[in-house]
PDB file of C-alpha atoms in Angstrom:
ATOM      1  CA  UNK A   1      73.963 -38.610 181.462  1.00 51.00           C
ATOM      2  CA  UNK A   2      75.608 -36.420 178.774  1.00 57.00           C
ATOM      3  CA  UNK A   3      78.178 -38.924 178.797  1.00 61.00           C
ATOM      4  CA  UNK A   4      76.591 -41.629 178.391  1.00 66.00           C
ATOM      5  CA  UNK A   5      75.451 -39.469 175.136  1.00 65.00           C
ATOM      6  CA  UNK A   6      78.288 -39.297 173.391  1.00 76.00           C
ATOM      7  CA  UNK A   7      79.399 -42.491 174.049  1.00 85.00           C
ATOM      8  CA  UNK A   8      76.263 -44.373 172.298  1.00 84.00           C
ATOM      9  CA  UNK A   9      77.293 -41.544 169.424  1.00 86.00           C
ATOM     10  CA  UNK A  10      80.599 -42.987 168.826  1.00 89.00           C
ATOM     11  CA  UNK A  11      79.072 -46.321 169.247  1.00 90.00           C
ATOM     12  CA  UNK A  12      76.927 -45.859 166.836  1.00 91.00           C
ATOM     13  CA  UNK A  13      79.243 -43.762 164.181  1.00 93.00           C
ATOM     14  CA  UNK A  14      81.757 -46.726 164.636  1.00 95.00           C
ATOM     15  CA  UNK A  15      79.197 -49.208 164.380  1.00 96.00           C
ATOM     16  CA  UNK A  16      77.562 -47.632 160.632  1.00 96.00           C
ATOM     17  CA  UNK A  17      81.194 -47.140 159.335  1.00 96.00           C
ATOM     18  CA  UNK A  18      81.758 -50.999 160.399  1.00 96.00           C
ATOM     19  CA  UNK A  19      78.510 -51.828 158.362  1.00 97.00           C
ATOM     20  CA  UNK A  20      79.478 -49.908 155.608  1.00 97.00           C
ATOM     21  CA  UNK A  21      82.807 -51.371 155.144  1.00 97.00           C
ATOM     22  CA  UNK A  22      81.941 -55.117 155.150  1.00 97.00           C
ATOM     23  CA  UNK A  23      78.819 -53.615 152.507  1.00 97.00           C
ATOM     24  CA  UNK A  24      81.213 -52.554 150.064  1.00 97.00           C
ATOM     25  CA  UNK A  25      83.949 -54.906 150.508  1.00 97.00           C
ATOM     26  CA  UNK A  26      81.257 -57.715 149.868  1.00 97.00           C
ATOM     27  CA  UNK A  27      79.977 -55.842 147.038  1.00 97.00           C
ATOM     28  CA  UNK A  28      83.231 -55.309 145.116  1.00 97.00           C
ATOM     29  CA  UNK A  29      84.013 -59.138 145.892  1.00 97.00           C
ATOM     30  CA  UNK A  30      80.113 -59.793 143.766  1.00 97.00           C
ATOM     31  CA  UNK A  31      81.103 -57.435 141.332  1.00 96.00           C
ATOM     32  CA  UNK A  32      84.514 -59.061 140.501  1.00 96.00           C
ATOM     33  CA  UNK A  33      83.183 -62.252 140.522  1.00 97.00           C
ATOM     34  CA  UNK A  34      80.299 -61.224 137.968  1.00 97.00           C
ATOM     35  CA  UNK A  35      83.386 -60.120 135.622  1.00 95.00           C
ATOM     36  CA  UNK A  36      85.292 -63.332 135.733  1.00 95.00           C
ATOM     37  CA  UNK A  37      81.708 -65.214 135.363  1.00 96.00           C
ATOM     38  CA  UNK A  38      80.590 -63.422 132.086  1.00 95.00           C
ATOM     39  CA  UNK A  39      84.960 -63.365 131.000  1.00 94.00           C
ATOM     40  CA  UNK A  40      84.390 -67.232 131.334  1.00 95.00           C
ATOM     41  CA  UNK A  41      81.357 -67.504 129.625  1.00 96.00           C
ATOM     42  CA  UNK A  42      83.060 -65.334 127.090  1.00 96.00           C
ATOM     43  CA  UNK A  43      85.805 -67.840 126.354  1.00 96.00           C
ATOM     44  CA  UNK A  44      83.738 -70.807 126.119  1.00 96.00           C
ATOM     45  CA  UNK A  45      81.400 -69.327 123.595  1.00 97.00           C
ATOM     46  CA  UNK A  46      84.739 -68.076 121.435  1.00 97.00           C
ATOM     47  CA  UNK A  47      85.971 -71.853 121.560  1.00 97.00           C
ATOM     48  CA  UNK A  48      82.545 -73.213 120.626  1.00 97.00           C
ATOM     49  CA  UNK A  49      82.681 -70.322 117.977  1.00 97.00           C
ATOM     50  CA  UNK A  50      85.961 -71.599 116.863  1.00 97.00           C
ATOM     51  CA  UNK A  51      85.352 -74.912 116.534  1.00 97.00           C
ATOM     52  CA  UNK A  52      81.701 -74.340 114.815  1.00 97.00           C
ATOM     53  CA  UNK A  53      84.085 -72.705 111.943  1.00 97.00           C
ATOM     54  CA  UNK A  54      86.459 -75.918 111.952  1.00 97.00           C
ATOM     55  CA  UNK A  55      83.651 -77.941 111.530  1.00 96.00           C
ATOM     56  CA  UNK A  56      81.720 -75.751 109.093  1.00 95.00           C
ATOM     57  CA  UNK A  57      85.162 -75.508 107.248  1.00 95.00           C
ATOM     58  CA  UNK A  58      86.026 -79.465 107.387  1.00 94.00           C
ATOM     59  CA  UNK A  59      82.163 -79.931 105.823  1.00 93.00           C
ATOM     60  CA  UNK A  60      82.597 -77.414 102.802  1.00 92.00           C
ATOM     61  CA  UNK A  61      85.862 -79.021 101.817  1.00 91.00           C
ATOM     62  CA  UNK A  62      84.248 -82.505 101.465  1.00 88.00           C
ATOM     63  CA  UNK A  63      81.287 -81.957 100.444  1.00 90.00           C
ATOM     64  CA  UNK A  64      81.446 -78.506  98.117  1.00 86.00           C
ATOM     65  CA  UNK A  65      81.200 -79.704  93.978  1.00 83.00           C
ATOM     66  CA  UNK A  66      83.293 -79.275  92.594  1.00 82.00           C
ATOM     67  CA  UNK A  67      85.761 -80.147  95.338  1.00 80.00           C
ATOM     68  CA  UNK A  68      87.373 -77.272  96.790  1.00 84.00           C
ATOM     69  CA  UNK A  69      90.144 -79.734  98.508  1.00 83.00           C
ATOM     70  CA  UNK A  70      91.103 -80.127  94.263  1.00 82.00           C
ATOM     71  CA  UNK A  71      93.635 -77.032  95.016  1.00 82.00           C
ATOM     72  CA  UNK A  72      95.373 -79.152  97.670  1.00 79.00           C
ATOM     73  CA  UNK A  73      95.608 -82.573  96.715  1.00 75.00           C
ATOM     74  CA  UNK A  74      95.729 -82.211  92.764  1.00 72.00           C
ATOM     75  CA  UNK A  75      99.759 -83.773  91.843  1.00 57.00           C
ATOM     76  CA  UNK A  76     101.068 -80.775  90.575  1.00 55.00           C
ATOM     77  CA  UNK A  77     100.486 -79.699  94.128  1.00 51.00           C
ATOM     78  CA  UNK A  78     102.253 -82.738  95.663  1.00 54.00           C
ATOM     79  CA  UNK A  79     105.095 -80.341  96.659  1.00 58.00           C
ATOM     80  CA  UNK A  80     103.928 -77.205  97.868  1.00 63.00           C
ATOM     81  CA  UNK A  81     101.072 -75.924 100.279  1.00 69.00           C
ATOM     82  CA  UNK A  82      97.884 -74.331  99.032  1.00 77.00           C
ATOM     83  CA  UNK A  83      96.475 -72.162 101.812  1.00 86.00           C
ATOM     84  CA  UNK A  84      92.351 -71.114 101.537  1.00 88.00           C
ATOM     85  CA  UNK A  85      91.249 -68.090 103.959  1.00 90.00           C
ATOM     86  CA  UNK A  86      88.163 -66.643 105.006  1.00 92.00           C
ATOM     87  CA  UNK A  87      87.324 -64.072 107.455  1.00 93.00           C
ATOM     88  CA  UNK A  88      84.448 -62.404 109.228  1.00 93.00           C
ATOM     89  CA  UNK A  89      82.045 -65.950 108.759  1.00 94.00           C
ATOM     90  CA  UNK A  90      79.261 -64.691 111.322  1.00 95.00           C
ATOM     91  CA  UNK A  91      78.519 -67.466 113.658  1.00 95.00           C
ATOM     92  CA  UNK A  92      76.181 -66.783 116.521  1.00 92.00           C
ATOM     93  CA  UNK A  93      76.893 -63.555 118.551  1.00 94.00           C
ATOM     94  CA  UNK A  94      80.424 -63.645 116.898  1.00 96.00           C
ATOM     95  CA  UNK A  95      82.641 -64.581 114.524  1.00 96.00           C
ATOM     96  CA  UNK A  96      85.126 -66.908 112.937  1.00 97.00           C
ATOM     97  CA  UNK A  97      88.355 -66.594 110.530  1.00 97.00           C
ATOM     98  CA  UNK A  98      89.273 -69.699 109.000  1.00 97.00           C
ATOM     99  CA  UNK A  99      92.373 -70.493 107.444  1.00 96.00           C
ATOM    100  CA  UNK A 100      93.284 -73.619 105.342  1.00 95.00           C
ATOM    101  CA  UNK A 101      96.514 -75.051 104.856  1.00 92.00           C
ATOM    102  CA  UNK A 102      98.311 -78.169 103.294  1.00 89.00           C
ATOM    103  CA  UNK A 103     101.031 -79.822 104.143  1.00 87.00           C
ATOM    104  CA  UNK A 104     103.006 -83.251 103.711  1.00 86.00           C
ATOM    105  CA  UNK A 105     104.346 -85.792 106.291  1.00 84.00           C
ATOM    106  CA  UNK A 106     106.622 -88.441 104.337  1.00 83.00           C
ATOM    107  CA  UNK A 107     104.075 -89.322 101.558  1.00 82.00           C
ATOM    108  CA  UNK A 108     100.453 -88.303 103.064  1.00 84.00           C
ATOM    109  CA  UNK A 109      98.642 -84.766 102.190  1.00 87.00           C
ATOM    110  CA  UNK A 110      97.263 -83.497 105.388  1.00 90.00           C
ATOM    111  CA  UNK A 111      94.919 -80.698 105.134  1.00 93.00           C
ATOM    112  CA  UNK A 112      94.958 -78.637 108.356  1.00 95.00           C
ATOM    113  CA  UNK A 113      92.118 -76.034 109.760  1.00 97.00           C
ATOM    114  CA  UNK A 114      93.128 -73.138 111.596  1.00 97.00           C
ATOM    115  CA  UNK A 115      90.436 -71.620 112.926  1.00 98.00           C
ATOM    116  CA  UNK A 116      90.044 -68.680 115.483  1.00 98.00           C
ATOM    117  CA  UNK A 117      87.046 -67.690 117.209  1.00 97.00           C
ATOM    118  CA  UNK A 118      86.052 -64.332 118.532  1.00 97.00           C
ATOM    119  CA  UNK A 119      83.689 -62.864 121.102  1.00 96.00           C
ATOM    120  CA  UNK A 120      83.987 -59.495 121.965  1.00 92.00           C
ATOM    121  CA  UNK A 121      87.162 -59.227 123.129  1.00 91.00           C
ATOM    122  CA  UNK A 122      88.293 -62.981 123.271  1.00 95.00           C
ATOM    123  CA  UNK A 123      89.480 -64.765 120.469  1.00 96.00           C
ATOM    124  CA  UNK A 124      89.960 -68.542 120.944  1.00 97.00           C
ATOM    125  CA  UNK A 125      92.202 -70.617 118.275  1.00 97.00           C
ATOM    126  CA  UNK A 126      91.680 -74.503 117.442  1.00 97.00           C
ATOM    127  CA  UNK A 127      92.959 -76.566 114.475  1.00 97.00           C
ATOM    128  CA  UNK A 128      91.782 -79.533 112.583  1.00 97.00           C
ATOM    129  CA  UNK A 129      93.814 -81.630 111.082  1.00 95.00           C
ATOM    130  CA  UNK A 130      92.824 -84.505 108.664  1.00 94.00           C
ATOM    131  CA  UNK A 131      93.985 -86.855 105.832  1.00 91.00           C
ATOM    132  CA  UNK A 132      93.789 -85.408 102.548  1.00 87.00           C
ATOM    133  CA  UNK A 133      92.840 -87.907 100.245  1.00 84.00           C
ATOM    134  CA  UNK A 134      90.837 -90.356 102.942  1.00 86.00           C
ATOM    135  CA  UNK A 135      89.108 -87.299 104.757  1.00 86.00           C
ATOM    136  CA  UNK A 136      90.065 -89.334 108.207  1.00 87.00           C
ATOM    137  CA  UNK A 137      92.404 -89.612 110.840  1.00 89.00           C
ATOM    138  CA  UNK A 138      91.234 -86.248 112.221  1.00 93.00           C
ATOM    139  CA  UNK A 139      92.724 -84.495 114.901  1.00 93.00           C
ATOM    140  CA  UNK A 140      91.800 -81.685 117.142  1.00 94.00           C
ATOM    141  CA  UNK A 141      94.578 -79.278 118.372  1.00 93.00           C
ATOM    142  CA  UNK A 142      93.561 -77.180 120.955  1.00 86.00           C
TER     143      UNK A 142
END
């Protein structure tokens, strides 16, 4: 009968350590994919944070008085690039830097938006790019 003791003792032992393994192993495997849930969520609020300054940047530039797209389409400009920056703009739990640029294809002033979103430790970059003196053919670069 003392035996049969020890026996169920091991059993036992063997059986908690069994437990305990599986326990932990399922709860790192939870844990990590918590982390890569809220590192997701992080970089789709950055991009939405991003774009939010494209589009808050695209709005000023057309519809500011006096015109602050003057700088970049005015002749004596024809030429050269004007660039327009602006950091820190606070939008929702983060924030965006926005640069503006100009440039030339052949003949037509394009105006393009660079604008880079951060969260926390994500940053997320999209650009805007539209025709200078009809305010159209926009395109998103992600």
């Amino acid at each position: 009968m003392k035996n049969r003791k020890g026996v169920s003792l091991i059993w036992v032992i063997i059986a908690l350590v069994f437990v305990s393994i599986m326990t932990m192993s399922i709860s790192t495997i939870a844990q990590s994919n918590i982390l890569q849930a809220k590192r997701q969520d992080n970089t789709l609020q950055a991009y939405y944070i991003a774009r939010s300054g494209a589009e808050l940047a695209y709005e000023a530039l057309i519809t500011s008085s006096p015109s602050l797209l003057i700088p970049f389409t005015s002749s004596s400009n024809s030429g050269n690039t004007h660039t327009l920056t602006q950091n820190n703009i606070v939008i929702g739990e983060g924030n965006a830097d926005i640069k503006v640029t100009s440039y030339n294809i052949d003949t037509v002033k394009r105006i393009k938006i660079e604008s880079i979103g951060k969260l926390k430790n994500v940053t997320k970059t999209i650009y805007l790019e539209f025709d200078a003196s009809t305010y159209g053919d926009i395109r998103w670069i992600y």
